[in-house]
PDB file of C-alpha atoms and ligand atoms in Angstrom:
ATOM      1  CA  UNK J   1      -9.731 -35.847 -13.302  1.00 52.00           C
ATOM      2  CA  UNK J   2     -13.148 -36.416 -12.987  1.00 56.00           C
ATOM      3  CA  UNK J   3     -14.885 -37.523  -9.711  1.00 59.00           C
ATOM      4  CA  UNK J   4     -10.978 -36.543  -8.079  1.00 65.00           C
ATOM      5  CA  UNK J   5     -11.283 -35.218  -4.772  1.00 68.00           C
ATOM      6  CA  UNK J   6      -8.893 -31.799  -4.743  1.00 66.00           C
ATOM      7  CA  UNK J   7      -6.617 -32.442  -2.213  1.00 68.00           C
ATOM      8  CA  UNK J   8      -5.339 -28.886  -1.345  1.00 66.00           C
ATOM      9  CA  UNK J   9      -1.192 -28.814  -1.168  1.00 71.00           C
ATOM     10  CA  UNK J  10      -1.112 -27.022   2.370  1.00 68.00           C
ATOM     11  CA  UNK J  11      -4.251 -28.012   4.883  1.00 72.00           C
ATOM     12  CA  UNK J  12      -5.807 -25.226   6.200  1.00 78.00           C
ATOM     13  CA  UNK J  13      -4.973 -24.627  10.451  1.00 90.00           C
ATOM     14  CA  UNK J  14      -7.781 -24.677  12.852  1.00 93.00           C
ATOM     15  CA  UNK J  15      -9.500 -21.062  13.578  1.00 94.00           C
ATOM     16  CA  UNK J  16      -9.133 -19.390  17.001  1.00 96.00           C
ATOM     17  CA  UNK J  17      -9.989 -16.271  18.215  1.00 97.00           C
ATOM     18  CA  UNK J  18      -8.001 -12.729  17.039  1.00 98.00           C
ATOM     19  CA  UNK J  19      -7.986  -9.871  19.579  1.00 98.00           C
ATOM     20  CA  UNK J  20      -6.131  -6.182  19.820  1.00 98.00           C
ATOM     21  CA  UNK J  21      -6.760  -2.842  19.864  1.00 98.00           C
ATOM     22  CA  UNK J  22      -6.975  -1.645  16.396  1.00 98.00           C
ATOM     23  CA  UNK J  23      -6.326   1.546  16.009  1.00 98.00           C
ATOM     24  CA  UNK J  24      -8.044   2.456  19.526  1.00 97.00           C
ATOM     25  CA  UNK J  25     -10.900   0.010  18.951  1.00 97.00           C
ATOM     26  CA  UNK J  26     -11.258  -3.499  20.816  1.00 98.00           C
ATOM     27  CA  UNK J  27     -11.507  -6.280  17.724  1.00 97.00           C
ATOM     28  CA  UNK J  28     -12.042  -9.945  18.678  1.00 98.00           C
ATOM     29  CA  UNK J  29     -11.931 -12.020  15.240  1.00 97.00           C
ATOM     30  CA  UNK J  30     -11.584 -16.011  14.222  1.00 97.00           C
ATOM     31  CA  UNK J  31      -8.577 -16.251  12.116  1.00 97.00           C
ATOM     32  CA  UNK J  32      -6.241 -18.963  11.293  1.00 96.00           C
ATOM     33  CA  UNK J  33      -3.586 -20.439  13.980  1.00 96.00           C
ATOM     34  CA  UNK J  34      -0.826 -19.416  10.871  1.00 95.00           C
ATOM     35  CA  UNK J  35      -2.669 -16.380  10.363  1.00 97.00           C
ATOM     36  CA  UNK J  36      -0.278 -13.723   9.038  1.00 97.00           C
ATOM     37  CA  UNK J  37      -1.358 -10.262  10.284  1.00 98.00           C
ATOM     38  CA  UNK J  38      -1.752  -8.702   7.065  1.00 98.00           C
ATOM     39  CA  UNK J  39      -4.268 -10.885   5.896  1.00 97.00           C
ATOM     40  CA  UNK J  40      -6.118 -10.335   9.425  1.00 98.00           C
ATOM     41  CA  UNK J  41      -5.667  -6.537   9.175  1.00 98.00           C
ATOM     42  CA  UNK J  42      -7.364  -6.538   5.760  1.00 97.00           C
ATOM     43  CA  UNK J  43      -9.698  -9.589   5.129  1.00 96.00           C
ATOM     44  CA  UNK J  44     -11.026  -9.584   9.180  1.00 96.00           C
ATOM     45  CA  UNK J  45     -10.299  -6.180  10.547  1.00 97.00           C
ATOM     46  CA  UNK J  46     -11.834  -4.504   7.612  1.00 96.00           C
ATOM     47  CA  UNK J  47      -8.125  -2.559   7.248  1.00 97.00           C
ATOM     48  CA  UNK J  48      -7.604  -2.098   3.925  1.00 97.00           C
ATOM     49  CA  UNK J  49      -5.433   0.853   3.294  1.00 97.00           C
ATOM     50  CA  UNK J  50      -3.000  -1.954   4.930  1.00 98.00           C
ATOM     51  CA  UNK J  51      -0.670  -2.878   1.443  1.00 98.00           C
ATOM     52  CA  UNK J  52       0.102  -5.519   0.270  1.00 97.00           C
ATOM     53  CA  UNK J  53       2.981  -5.093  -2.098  1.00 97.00           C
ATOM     54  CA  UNK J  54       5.863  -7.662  -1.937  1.00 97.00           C
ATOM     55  CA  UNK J  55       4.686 -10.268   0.310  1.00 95.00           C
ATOM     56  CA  UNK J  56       8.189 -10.842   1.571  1.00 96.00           C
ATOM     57  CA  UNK J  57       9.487  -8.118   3.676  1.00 97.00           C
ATOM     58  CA  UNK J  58      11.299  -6.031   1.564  1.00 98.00           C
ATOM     59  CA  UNK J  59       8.530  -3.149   0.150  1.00 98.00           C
ATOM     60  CA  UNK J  60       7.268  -1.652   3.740  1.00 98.00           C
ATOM     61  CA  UNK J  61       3.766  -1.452   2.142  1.00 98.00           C
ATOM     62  CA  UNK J  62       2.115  -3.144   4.905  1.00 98.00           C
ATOM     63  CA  UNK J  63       3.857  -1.202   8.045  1.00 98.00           C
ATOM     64  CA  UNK J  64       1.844  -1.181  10.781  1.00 98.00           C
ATOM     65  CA  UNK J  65       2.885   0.126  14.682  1.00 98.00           C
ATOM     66  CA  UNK J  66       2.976  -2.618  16.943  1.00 98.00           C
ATOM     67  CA  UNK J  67       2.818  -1.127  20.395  1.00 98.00           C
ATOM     68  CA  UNK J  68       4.143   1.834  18.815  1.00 98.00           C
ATOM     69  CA  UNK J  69       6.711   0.225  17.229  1.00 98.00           C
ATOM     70  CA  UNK J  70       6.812  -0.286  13.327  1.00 98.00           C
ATOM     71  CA  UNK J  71       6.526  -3.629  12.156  1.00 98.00           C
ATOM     72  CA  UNK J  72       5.657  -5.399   8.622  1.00 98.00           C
ATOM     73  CA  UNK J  73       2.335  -7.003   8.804  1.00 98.00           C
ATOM     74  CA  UNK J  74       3.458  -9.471   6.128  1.00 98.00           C
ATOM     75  CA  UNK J  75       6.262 -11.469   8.356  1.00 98.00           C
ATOM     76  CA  UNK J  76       4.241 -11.156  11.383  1.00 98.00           C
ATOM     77  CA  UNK J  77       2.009 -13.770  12.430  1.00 98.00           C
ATOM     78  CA  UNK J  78      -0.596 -12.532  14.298  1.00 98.00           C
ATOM     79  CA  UNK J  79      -1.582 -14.546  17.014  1.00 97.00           C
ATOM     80  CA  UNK J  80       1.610 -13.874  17.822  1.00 98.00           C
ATOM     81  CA  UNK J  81       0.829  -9.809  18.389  1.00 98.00           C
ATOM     82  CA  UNK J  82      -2.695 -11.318  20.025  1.00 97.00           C
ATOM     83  CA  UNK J  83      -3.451  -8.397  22.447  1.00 97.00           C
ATOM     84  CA  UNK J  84      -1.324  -5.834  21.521  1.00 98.00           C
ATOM     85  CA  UNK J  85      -2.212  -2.501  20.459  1.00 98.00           C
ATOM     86  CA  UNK J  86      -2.198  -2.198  16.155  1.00 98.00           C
ATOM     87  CA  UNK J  87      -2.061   0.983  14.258  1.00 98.00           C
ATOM     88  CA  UNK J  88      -2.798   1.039  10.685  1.00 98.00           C
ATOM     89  CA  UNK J  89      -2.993   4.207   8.647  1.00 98.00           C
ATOM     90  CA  UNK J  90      -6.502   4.572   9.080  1.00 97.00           C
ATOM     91  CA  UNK J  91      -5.372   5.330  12.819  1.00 97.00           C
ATOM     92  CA  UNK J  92      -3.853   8.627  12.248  1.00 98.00           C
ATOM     93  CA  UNK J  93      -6.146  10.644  11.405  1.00 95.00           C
ATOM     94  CA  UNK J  94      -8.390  12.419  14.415  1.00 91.00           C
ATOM     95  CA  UNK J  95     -11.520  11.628  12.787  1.00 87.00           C
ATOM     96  CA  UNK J  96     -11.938  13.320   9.189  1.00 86.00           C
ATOM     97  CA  UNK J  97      -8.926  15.591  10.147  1.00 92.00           C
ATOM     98  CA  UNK J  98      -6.310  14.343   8.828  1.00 95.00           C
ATOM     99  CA  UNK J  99      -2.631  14.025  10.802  1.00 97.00           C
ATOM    100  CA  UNK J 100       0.056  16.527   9.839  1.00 97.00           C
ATOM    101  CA  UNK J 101       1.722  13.936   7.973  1.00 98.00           C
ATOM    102  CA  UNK J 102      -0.997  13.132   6.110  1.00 97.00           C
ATOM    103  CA  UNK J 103      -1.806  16.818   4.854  1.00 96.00           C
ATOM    104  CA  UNK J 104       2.122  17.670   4.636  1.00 97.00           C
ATOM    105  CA  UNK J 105       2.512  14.805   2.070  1.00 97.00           C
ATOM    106  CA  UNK J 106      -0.246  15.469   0.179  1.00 96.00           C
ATOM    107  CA  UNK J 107       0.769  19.733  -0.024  1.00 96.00           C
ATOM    108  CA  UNK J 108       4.585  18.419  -0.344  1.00 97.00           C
ATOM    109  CA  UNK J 109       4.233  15.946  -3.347  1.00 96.00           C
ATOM    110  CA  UNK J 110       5.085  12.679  -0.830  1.00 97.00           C
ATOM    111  CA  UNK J 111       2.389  10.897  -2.214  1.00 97.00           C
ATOM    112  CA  UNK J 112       2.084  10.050  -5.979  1.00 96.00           C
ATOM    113  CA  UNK J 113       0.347   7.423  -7.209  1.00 97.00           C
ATOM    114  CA  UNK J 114      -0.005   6.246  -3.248  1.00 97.00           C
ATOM    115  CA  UNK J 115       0.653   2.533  -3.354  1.00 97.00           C
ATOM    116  CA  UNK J 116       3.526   3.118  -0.742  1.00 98.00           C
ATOM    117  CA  UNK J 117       1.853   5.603   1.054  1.00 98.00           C
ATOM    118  CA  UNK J 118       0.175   3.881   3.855  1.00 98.00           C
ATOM    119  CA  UNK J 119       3.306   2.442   4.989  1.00 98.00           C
ATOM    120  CA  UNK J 120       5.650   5.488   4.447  1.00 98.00           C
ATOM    121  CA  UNK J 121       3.060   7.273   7.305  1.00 98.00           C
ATOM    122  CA  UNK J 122       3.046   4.777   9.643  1.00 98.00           C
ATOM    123  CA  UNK J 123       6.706   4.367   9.608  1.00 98.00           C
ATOM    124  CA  UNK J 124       6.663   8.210   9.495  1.00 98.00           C
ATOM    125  CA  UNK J 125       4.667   9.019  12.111  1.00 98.00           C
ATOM    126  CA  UNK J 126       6.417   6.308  14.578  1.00 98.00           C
ATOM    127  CA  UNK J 127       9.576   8.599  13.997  1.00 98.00           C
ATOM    128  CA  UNK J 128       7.972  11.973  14.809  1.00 98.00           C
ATOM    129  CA  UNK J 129       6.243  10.115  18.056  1.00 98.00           C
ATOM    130  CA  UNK J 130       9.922   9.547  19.303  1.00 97.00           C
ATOM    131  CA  UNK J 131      11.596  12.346  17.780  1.00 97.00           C
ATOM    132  CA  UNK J 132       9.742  15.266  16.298  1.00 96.00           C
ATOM    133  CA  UNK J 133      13.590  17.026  15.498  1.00 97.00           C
ATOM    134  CA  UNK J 134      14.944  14.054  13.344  1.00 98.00           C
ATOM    135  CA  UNK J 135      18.010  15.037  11.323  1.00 98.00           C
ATOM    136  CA  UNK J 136      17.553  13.927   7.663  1.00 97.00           C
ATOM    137  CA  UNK J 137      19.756  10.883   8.165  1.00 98.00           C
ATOM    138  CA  UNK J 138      17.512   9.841  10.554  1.00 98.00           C
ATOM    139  CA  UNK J 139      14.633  10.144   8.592  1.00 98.00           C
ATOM    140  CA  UNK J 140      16.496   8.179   6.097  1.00 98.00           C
ATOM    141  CA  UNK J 141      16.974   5.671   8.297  1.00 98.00           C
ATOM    142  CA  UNK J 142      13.514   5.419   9.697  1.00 98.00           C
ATOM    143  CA  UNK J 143      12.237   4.873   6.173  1.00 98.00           C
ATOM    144  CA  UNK J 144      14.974   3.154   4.086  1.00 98.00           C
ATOM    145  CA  UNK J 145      12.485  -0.350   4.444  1.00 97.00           C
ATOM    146  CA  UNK J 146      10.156   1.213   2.571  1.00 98.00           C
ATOM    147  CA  UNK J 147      10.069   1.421  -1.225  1.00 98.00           C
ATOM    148  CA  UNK J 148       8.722   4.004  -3.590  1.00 98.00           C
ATOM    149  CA  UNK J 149       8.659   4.052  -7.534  1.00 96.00           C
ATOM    150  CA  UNK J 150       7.180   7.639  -7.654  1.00 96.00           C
ATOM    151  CA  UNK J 151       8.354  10.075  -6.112  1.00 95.00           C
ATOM    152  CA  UNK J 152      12.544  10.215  -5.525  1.00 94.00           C
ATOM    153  CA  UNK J 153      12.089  10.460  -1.378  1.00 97.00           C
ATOM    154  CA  UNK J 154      13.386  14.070  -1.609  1.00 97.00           C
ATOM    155  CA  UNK J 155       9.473  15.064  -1.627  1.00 97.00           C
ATOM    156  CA  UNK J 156       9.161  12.548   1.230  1.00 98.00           C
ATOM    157  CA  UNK J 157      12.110  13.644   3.180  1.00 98.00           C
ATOM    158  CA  UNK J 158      10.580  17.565   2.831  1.00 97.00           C
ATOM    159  CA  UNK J 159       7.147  16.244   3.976  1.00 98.00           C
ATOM    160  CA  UNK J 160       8.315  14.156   6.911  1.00 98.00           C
ATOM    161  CA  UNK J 161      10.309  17.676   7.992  1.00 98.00           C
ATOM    162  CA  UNK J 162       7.594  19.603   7.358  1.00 97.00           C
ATOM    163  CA  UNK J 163       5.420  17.252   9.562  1.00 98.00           C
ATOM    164  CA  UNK J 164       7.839  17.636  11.986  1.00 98.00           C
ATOM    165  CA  UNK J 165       7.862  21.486  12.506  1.00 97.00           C
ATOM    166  CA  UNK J 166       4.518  21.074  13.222  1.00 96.00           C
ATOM    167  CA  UNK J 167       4.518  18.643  15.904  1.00 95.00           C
ATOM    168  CA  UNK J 168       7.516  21.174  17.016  1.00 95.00           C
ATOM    169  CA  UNK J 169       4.850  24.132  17.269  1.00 93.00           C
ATOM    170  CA  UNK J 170       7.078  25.403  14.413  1.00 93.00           C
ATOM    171  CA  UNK J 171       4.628  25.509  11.821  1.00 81.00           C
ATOM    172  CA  UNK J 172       1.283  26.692  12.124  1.00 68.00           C
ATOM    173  CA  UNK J 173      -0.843  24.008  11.215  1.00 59.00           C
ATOM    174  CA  UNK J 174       0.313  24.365   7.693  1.00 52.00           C
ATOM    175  CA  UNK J 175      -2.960  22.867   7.064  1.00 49.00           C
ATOM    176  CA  UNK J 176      -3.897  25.306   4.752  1.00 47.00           C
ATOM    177  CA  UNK J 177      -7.092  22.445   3.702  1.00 51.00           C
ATOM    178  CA  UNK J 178      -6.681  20.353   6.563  1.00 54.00           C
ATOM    179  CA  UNK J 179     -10.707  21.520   7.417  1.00 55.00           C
ATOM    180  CA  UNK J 180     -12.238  18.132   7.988  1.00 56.00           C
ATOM    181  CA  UNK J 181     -13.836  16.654   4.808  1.00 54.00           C
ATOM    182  CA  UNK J 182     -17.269  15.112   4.813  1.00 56.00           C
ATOM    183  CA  UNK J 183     -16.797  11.521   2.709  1.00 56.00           C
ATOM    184  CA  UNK J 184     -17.169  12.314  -0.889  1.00 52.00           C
ATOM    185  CA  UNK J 185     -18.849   8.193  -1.506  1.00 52.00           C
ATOM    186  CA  UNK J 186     -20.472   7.795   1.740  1.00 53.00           C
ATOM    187  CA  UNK J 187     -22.315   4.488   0.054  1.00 54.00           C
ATOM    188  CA  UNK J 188     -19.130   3.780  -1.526  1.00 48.00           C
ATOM    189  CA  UNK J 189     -17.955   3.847  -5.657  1.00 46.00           C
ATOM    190  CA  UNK J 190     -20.908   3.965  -7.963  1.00 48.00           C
ATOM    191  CA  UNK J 191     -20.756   0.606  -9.546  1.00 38.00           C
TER     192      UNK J 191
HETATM  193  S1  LIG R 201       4.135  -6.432   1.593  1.00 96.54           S
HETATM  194 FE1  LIG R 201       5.208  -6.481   3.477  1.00 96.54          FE
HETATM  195  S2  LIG R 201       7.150  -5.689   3.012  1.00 96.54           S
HETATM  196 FE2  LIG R 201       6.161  -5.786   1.086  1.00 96.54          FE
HETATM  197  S1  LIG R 202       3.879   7.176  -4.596  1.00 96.54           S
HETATM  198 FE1  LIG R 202       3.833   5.589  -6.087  1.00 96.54          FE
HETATM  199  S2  LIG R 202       5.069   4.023  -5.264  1.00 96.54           S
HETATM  200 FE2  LIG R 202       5.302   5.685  -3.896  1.00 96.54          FE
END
């Protein structure tokens, strides 16, 4: 009605300061007392290959490591993980080289239309950092929070294993085009 003031349904919290180490880099942020981390990650933290798919903890889109650990950004409130140490996607690579998980689902067909992606790696690589020889039930296991339309999980299964050989020393850096790649849209999309 006109001349109504809007009266929004859920007040807004106070602001305080954000801090962690994001993917090896000291952030300090305001956000939100009922920040959820997700939003932080993305809309502060500039983290946007952070998903948002479901919203309520049962996609895996947003995994990030917590201390190692994964975790879904979208139940997480993050002033409660104040001062921990966060690991998004973006943290996996070593610079533009990208991880052997990375390459081995891109050269085994793991990654489709990529929605899921980001949080299949993360949950991924949190695996091979505790066991690079997991048996295929425990890769199962390690990923059965998070949800793909795409692909079937057999070519995720194959690319997890074949990620694994390499942190083995199995594989030679199967890596056939794992050269590091200069960024195609350094100024970003052409608008
Ligand atoms: S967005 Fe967090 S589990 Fe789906
Ligand atoms: S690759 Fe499309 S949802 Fe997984």
């Amino acid at each position: 009605m006109v001349g109504e003031e809007h009266v929004p349904m859920i007040p807004s919290a106070p602001s305080k300061a954000w801090s962690a180490e994001v993917n090896g880099q000291f952030r300090e942020v305001l956000a939100p007392s009922n920040a959820i981390l997700l939003d932080v990650l993305r809309d502060k933290a500039g983290c946007l290959g952070v998903k948002r798919g479901c919203d309520m903890g049962t996609c895996g889109c947003c995994t990030v490591m917590i201390d190692g650990v994964p975790r879904l950004s979208c139940l997480t409130m993050a002033h409660e993980v104040s001062g921990r140490e966060i690991t998004t996607v973006e943290g996996l690579a070593n610079g533009s080289h990208l991880a052997p998980i990375q390459q081995c689902f891109a050269d085994h067909g793991g990654s489709q239309c990529g929605f899921c992606t980001p949080g299949f790696l993360v949950a991924s690589q949190a695996l091979l950092n505790n066991n690079p020889c997991p048996t295929e039930k425990e890769i199962a296991c390690a990923i059965e929070g998070n949800l793909c339309r795409c692909t079937g999980y057999q070519q995720i299964v194959q690319s997890i294993q074949a990620a694994a050989a390499i942190h083995r020393g199995e594989a030679d850096a199967v890596v056939s085009n794992n050269a590091a790649h200069s960024d195609p849209h350094p100024s970003g999309p052409e608008m």
